[in-house]
GROMACS .gro file of C-alpha atoms in nm:
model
  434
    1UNK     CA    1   1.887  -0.389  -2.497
    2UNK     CA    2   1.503  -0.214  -2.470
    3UNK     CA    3   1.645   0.124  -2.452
    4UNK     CA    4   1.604   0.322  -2.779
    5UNK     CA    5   1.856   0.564  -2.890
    6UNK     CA    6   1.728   0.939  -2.923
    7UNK     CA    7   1.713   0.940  -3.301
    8UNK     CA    8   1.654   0.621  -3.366
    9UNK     CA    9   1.375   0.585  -3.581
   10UNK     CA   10   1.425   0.960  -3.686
   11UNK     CA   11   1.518   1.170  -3.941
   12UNK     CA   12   1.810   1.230  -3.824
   13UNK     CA   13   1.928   0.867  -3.809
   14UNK     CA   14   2.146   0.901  -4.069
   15UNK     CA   15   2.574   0.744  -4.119
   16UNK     CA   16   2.714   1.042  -4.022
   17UNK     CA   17   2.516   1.113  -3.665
   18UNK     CA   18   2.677   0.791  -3.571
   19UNK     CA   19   2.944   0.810  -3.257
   20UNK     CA   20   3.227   0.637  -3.405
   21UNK     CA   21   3.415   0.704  -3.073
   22UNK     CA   22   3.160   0.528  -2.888
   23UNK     CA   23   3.134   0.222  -3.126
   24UNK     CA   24   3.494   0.183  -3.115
   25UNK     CA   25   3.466   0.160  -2.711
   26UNK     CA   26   3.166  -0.118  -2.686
   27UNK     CA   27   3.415  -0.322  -2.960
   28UNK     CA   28   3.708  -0.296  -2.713
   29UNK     CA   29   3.476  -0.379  -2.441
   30UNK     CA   30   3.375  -0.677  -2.652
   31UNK     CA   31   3.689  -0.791  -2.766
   32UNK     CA   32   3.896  -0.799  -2.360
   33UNK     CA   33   3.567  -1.049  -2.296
   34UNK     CA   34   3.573  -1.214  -2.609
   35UNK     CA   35   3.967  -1.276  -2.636
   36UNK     CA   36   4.142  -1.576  -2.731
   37UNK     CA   37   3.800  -1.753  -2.889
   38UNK     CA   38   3.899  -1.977  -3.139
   39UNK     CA   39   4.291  -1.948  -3.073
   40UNK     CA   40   4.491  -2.190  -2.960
   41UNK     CA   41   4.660  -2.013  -2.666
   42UNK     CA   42   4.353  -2.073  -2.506
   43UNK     CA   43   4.425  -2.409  -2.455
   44UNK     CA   44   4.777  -2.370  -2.291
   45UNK     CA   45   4.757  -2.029  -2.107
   46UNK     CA   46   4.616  -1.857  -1.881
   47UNK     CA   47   4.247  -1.811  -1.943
   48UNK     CA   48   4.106  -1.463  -1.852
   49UNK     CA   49   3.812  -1.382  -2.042
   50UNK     CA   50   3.462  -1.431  -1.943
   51UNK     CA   51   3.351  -1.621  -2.245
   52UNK     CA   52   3.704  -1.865  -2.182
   53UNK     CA   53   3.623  -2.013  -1.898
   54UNK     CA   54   3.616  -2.365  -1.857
   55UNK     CA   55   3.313  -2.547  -1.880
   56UNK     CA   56   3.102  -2.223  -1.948
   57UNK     CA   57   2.915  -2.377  -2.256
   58UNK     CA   58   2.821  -2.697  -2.062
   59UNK     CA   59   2.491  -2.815  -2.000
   60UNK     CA   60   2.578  -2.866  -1.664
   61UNK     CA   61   2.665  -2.518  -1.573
   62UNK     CA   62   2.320  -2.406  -1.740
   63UNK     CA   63   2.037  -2.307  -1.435
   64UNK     CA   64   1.753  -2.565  -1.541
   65UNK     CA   65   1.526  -2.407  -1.242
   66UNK     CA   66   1.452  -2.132  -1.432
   67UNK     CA   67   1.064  -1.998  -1.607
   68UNK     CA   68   0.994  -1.852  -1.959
   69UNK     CA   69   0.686  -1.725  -2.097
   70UNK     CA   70   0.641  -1.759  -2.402
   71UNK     CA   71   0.277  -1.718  -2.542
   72UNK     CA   72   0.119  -1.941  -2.795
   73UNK     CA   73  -0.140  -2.004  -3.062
   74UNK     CA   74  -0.459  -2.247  -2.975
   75UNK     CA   75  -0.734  -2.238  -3.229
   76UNK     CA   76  -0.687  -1.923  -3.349
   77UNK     CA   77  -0.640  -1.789  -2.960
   78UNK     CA   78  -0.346  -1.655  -2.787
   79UNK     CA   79  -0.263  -1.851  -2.512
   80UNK     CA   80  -0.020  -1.741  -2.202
   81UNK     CA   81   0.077  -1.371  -1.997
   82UNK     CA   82  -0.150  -1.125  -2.117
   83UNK     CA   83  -0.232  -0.797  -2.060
   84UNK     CA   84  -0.599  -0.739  -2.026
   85UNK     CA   85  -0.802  -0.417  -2.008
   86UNK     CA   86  -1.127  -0.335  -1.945
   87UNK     CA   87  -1.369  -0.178  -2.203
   88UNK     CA   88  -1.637   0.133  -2.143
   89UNK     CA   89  -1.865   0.037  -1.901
   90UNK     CA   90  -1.744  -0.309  -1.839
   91UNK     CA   91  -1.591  -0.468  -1.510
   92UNK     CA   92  -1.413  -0.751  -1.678
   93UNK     CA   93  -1.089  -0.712  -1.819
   94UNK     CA   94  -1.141  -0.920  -2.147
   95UNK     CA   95  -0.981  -0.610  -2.429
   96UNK     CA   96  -0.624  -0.695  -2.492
   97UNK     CA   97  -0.347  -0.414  -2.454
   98UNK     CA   98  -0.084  -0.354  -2.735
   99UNK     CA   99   0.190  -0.169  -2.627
  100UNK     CA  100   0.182  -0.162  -2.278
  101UNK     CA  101   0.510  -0.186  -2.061
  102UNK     CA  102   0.569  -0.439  -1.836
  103UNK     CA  103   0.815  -0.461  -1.568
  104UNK     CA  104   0.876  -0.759  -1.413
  105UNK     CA  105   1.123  -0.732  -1.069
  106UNK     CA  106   1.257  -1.017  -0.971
  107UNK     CA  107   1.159  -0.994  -0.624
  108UNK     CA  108   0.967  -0.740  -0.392
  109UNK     CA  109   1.110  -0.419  -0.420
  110UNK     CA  110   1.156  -0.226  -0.044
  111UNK     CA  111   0.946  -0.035   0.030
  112UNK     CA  112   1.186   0.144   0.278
  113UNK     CA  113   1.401   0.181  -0.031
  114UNK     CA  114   1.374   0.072  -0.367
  115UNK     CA  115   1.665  -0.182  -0.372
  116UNK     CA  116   1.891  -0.249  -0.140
  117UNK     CA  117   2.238  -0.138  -0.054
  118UNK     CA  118   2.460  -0.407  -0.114
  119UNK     CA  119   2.289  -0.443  -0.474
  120UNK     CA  120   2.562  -0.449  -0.765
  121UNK     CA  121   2.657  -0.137  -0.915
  122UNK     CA  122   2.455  -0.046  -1.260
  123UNK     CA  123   2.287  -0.379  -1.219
  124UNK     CA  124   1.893  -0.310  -1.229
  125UNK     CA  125   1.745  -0.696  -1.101
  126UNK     CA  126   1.430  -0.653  -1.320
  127UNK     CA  127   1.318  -0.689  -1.695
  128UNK     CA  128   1.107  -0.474  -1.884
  129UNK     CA  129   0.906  -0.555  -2.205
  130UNK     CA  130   0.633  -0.504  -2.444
  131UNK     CA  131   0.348  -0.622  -2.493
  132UNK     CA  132   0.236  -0.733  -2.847
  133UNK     CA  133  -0.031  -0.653  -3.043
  134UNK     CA  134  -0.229  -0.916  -2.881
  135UNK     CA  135  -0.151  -0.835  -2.532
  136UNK     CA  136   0.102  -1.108  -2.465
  137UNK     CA  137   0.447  -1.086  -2.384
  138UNK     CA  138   0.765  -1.319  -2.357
  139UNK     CA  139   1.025  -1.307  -2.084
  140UNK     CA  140   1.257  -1.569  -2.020
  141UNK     CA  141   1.503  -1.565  -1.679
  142UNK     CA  142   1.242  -1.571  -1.428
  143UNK     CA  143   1.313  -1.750  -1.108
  144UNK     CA  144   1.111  -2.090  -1.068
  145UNK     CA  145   0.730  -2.031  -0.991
  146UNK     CA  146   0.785  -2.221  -0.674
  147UNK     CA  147   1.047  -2.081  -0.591
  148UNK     CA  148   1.120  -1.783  -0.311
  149UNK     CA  149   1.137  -1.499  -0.309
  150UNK     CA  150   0.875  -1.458  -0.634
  151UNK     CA  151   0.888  -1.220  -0.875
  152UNK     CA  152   0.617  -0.923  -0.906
  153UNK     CA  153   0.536  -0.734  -1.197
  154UNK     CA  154   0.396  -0.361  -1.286
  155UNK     CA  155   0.225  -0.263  -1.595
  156UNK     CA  156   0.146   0.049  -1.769
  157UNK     CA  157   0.008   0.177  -2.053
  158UNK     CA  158   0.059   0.496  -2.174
  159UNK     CA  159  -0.095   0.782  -2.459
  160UNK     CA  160   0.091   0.856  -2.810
  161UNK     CA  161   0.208   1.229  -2.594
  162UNK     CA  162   0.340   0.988  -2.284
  163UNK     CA  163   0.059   1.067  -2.069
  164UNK     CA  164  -0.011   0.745  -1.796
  165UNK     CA  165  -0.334   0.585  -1.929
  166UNK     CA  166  -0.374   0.246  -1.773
  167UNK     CA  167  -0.197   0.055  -1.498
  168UNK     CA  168  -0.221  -0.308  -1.390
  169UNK     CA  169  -0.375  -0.389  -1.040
  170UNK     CA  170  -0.247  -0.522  -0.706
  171UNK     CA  171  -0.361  -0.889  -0.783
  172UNK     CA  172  -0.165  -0.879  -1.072
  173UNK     CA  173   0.152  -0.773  -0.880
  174UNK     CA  174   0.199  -1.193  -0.844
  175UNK     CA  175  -0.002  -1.317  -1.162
  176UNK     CA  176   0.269  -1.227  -1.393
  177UNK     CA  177   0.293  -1.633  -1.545
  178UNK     CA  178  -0.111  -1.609  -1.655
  179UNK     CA  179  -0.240  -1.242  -1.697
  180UNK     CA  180  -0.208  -0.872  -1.558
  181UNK     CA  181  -0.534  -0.703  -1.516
  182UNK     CA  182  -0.534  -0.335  -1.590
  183UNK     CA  183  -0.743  -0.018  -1.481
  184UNK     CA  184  -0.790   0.316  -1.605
  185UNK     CA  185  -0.616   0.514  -1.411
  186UNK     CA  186  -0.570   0.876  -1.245
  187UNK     CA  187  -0.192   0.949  -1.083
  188UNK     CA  188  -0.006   1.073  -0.754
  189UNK     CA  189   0.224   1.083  -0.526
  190UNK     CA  190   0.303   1.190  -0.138
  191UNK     CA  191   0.616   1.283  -0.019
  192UNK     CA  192   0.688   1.124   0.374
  193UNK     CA  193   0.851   1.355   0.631
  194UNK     CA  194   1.198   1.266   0.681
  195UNK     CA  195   1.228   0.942   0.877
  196UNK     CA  196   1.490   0.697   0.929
  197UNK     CA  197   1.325   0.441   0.944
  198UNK     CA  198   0.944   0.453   0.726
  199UNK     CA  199   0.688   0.187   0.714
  200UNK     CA  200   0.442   0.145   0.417
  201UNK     CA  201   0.150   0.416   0.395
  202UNK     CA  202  -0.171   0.316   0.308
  203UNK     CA  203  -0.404   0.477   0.062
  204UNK     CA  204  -0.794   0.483   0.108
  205UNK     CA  205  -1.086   0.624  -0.064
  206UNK     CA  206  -1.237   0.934   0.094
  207UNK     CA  207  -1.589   0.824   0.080
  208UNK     CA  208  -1.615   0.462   0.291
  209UNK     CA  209  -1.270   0.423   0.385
  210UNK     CA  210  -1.172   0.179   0.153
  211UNK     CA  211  -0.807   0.036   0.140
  212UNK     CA  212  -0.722   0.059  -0.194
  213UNK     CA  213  -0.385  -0.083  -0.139
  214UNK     CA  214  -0.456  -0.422  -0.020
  215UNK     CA  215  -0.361  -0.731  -0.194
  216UNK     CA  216  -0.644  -0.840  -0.323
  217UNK     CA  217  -0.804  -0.435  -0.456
  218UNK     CA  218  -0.871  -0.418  -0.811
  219UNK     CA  219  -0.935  -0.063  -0.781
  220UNK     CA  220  -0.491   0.038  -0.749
  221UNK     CA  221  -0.198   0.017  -0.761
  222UNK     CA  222  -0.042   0.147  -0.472
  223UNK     CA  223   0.354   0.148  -0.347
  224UNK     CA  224   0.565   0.300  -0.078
  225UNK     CA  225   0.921   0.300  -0.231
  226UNK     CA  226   1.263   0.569  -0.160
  227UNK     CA  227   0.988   0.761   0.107
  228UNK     CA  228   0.739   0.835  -0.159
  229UNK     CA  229   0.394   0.711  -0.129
  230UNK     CA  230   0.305   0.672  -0.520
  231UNK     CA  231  -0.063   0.552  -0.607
  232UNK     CA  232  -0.254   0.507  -0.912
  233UNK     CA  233  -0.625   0.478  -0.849
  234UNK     CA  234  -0.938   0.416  -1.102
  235UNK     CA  235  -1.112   0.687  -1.273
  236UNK     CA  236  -1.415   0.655  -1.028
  237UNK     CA  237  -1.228   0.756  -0.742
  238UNK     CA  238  -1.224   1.103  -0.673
  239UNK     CA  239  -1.103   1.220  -0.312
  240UNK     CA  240  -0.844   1.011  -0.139
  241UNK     CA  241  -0.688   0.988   0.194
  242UNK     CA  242  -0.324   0.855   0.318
  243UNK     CA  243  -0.224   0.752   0.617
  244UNK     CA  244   0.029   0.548   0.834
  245UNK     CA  245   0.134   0.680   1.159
  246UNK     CA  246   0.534   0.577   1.091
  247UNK     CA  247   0.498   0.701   0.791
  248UNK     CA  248   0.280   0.963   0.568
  249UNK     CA  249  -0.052   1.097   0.672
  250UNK     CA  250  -0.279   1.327   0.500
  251UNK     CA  251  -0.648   1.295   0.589
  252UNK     CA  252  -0.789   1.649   0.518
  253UNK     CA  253  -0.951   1.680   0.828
  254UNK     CA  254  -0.839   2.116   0.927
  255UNK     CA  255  -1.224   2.152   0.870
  256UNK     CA  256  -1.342   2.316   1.233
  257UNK     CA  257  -1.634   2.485   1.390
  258UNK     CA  258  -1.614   2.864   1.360
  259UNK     CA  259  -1.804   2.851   1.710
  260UNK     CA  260  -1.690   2.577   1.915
  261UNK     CA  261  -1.335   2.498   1.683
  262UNK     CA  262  -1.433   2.090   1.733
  263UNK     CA  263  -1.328   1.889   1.418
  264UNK     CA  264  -1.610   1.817   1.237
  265UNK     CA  265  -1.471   1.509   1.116
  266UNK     CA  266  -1.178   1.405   1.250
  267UNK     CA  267  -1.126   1.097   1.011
  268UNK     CA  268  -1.105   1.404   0.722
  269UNK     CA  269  -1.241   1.398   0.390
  270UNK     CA  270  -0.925   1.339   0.208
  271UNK     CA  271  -0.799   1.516  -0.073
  272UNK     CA  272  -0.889   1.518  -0.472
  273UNK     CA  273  -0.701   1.303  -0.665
  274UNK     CA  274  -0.609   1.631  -0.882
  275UNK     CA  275  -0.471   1.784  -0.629
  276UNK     CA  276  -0.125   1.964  -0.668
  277UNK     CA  277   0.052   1.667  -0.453
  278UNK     CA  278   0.378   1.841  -0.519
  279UNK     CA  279   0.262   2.122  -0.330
  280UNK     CA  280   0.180   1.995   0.001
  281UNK     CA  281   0.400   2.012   0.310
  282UNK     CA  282   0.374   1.655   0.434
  283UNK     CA  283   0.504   1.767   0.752
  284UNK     CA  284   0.282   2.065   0.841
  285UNK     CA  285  -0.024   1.830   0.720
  286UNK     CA  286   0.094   1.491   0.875
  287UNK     CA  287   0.128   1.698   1.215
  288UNK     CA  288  -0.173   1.863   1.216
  289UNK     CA  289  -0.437   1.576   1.103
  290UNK     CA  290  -0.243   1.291   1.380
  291UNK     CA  291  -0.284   1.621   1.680
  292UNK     CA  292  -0.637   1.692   1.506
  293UNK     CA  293  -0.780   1.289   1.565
  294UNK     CA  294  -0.574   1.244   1.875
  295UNK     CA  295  -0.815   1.571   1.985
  296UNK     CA  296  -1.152   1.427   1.903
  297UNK     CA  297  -1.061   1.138   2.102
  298UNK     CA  298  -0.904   1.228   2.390
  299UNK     CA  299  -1.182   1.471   2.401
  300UNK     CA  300  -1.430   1.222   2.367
  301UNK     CA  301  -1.237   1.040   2.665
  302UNK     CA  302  -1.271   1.346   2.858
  303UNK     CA  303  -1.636   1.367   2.869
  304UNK     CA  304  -1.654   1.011   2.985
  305UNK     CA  305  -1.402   1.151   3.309
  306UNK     CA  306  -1.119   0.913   3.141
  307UNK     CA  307  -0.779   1.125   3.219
  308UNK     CA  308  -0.461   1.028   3.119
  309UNK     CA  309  -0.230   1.293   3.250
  310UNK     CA  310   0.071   1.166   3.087
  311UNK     CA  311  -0.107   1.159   2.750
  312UNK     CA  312  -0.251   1.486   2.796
  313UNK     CA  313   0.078   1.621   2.877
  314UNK     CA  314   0.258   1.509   2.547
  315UNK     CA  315  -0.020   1.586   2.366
  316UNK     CA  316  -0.002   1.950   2.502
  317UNK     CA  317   0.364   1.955   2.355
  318UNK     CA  318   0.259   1.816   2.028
  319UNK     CA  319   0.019   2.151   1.972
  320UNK     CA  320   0.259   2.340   2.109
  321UNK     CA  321   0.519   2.206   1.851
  322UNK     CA  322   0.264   2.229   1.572
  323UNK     CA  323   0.188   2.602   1.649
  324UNK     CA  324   0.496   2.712   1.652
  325UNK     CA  325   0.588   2.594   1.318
  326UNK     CA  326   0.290   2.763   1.198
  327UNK     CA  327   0.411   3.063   1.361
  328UNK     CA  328   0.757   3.006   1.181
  329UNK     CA  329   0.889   3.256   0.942
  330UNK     CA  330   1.216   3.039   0.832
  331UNK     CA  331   1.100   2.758   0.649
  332UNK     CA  332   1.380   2.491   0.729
  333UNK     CA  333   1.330   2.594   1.120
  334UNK     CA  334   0.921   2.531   1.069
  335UNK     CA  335   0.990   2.202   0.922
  336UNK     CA  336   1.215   2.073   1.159
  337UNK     CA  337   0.930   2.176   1.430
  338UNK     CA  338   0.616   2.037   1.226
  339UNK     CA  339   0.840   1.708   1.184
  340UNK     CA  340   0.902   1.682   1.571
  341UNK     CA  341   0.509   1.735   1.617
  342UNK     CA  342   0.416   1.466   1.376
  343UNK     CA  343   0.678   1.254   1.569
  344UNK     CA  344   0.598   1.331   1.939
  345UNK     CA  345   0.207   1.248   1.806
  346UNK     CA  346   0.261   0.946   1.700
  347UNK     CA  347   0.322   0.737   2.051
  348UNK     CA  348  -0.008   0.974   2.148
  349UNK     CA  349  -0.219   0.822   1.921
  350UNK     CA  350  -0.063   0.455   1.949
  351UNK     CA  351  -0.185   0.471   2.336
  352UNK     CA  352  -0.527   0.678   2.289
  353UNK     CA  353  -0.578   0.359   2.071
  354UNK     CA  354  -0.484   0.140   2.249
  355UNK     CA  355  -0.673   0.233   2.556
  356UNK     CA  356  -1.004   0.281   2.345
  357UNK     CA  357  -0.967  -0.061   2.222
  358UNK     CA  358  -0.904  -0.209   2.571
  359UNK     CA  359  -1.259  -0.013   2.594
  360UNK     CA  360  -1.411  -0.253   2.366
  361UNK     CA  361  -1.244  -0.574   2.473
  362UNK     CA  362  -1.372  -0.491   2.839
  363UNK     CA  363  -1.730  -0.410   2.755
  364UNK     CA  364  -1.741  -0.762   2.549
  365UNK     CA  365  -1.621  -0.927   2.847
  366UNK     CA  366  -1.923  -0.742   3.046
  367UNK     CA  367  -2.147  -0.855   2.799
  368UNK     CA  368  -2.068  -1.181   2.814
  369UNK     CA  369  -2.124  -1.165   3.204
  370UNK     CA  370  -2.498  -1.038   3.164
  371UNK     CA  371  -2.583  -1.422   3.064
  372UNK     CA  372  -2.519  -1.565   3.359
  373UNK     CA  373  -2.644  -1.247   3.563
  374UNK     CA  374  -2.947  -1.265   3.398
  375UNK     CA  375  -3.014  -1.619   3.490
  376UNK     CA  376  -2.920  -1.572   3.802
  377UNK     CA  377  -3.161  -1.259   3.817
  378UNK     CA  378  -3.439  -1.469   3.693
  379UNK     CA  379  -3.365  -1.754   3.950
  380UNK     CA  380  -3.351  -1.509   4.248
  381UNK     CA  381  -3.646  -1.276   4.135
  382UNK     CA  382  -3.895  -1.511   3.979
  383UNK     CA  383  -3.787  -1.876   4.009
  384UNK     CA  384  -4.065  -1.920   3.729
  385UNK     CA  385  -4.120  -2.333   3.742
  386UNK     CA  386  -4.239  -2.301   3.300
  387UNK     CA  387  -3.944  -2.289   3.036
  388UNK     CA  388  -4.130  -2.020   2.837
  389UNK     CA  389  -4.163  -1.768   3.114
  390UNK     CA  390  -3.794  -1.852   3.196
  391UNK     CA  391  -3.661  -1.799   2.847
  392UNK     CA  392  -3.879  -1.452   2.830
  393UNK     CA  393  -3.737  -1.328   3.180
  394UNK     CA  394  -3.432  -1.443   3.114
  395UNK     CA  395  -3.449  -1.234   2.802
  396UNK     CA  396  -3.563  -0.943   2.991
  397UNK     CA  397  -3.271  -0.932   3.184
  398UNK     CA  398  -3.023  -0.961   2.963
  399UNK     CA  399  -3.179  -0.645   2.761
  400UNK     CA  400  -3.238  -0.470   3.068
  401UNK     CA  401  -2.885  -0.524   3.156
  402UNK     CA  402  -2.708  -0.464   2.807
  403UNK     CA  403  -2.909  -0.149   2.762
  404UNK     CA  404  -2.784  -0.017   3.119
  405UNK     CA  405  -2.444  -0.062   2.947
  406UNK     CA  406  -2.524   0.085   2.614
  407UNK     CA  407  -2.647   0.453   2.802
  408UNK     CA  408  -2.357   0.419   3.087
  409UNK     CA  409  -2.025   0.222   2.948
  410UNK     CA  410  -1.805   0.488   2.735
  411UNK     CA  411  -1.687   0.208   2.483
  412UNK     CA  412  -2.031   0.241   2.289
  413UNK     CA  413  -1.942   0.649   2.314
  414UNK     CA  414  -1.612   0.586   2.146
  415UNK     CA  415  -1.703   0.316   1.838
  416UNK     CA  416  -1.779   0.434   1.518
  417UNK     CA  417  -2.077   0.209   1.485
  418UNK     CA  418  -2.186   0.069   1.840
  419UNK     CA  419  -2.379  -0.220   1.693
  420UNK     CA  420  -2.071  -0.402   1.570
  421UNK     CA  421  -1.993  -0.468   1.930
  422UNK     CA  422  -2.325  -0.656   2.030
  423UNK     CA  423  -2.275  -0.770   1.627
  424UNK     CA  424  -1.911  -0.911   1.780
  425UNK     CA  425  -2.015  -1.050   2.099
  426UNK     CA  426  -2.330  -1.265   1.911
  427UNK     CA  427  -2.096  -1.336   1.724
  428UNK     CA  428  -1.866  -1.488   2.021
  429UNK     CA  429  -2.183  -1.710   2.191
  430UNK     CA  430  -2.330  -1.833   1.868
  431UNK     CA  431  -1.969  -1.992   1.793
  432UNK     CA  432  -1.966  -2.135   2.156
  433UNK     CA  433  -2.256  -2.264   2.132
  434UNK     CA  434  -2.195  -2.446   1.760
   0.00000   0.00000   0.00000
């Protein structure tokens, strides 16, 4: 019923444009459902039609666990959904939207596919609508608000020429009874590799890592539907990354020394958010940033004489497979071999994980040993008989001892940021302690 005809509202929406054919057809189609209303055969034969059926203007047969939205006036206020913008310069969204589309699904699309299979034909389980010229809007059908699963709702907001202006947040995804926030936006999307089976990418910002796809970010909208990773971030974000190692990765991290050919950063520095997405080859790219961070590490593990010769050996294959789609002069052969790579790297970099947070986890449990081995050092070495000198030996010890770690235990080689481990195991004792 929302879509609009192509010349309606035109000049040439005039009697004789009209598709009689067509009319005639939608009045058949009316007429089999709305047969035998008001006749009397009805009443003694067979009832077919949909609007006949027994009992199908009862209240009883009327779904009473269903939620409308309907906005209202309070003191000169509207009152109910809104859609709520943001003005110049301002970080609350307090400037109502005219206009703006709404979609409201009535559950959680897919993200492995937009809807599934067994869905009924030409049957779309979602509303759209319009908001008004105060930013409210009114929809009627929803499931119950406690019921399961609940519905979700995407807003946008586009120019006179159709251009994407403004899009509604992930909060708002599940605030669709009481507001949808909206943010200025800038547009993209990333095509996976072909996969049977895809999780959900995540998007980040280039500078701090950010997820702006979480729940809770006010800073996206971001969605993984029909193996397309489609994001809308704010206008303050300017370089991006994406990645999910079952599903799309694209870090920007081919940046090498011309000397030595080590990644300079292996996390990458993502990509502009005006980038030609269409143009990248998320095979060639998802291969060769998962084989470029699964270097830095396993080299990193090297130098710290920590050999996995199992690893090693896939991860050999994996460059092998990525160079030779490089090498490639036949584009679907290339693909095929940049899409193995990015496959065969993915258990690599599961394990070289894995194993460097088993680093972690065992250096915490050391740490947590250098308590009692420092009293114990105290006890044997100076058996001090005053509390003070026992509490400053003691203290001694224990950063005697966690330095010794810090200079020879390769788990502070391999963090990011060393001091959230001692950060993590104070942590750990002060919540014993308490």
């Amino acid at each position: 019923m929302l879509d609009r005809l192509p010349r309606e509202g035109t000049p040439a929406d005039t009697l004789e444009n009209l598709n009689l054919q067509r009319i005639e057809t939608n009045l058949r189609e009316i007429g089999s459902m709305m047969t035998a209303i008001g006749s009397q055969e009805a009443a003694i034969g067979d009832v077919e039609a949909v609007a006949d059926q027994r009992g199908l203007s009862l209240r009883r047969v009327i779904a009473s666990d269903y939620s409308y939205i309907v906005p209202q006036f309070r003191k000169d206020a509207t009152e109910g959904a809104l859609v709520m913008g943001r003005h110049r310069g301002s970080s609350i969204p307090n400037r109502p939207i005219a206009g703006a589309v709404v979609q409201i699904s009535y559950q959680n699309p897919w993200y492995r596919i937009f809807w599934p299979h067994d869905k009924f034909p030409a049957f779309d389980p979602f509303q759209v609508v319009l908001s008004d010229q105060n930013g409210a809007y009114t929809v009627g059908g929803l499931p119950d608000e406690d019921s399961t699963p609940k519905p979700v709702a995407f807003a946008a907001y586009f120019t006179p020429r159709g251009d994407l202006k403004e899009v509604s947040d992930m909060p708002s995804r599940n605030a669709i009874f009481t507001r949808v926030n909206m943010i200025r936006a800038r547009s993209g999307h990333y095509m996976m590799s072909p996969r049977f089976w895809p999780d959900a990418a995540n998007v980040f910002d280039a500078v701090g890592n950010a997820n702006l796809g979480s729940d809770g970010s006010e800073r996206a909208n971001v969605a993984t539907l029909d193996g397309v990773v489609a994001f809308h971030v704010e206008d303050k974000v300017d370089h991006i990354k994406i990645f999910g190692e079952k599903s799309a990765i694209g870090l920007g991290n081919d940046e090498v020394d011309p000397d030595t050919g080590v990644v300079l950063n292996p996390l990458g520095d993502g990509f502009p958010i005006t980038t030609n997405w269409g143009g990248l080859q998320p095979s060639y790219q998802g291969a060769g940033d998962l084989w470029r961070i699964n270097e830095s590490r396993l080299a990193l593990l090297r130098t710290k004489d920590i050999l996995n010769s199992s690893l090693e050996e896939m991860h050999g294959r994996v460059q092998d497979l990525y160079e030779a789609s490089l090498a490639s002069t036949q584009s679907l052969h290339g693909e095929s071999l940049a899409a193995s790579a990015m496959l065969g790297a993915q258990p690599v970099y599961e394990n070289v994980r894995a194993m460097m947070d088993d680093l972690v986890s065992a250096v915490l449990v050391l740490l947590a040993l250098c308590i009692p081995f420092a009293f114990a050092l105290e006890r044997l070495l100076i058996g001090s008989t005053m509390i003070y000198k026992q509490m400053s030996w003691f203290s001694l010890f224990f950063i005697l001892t966690f330095m010794i770690l810090y200079y020879t235990h390769p788990a502070f080689a391999v963090a990011q940021t060393p001091i959230i481990i001692f950060l993590g195991f104070a942590v750990v004792v002060l919540s014993s302690l308490v």
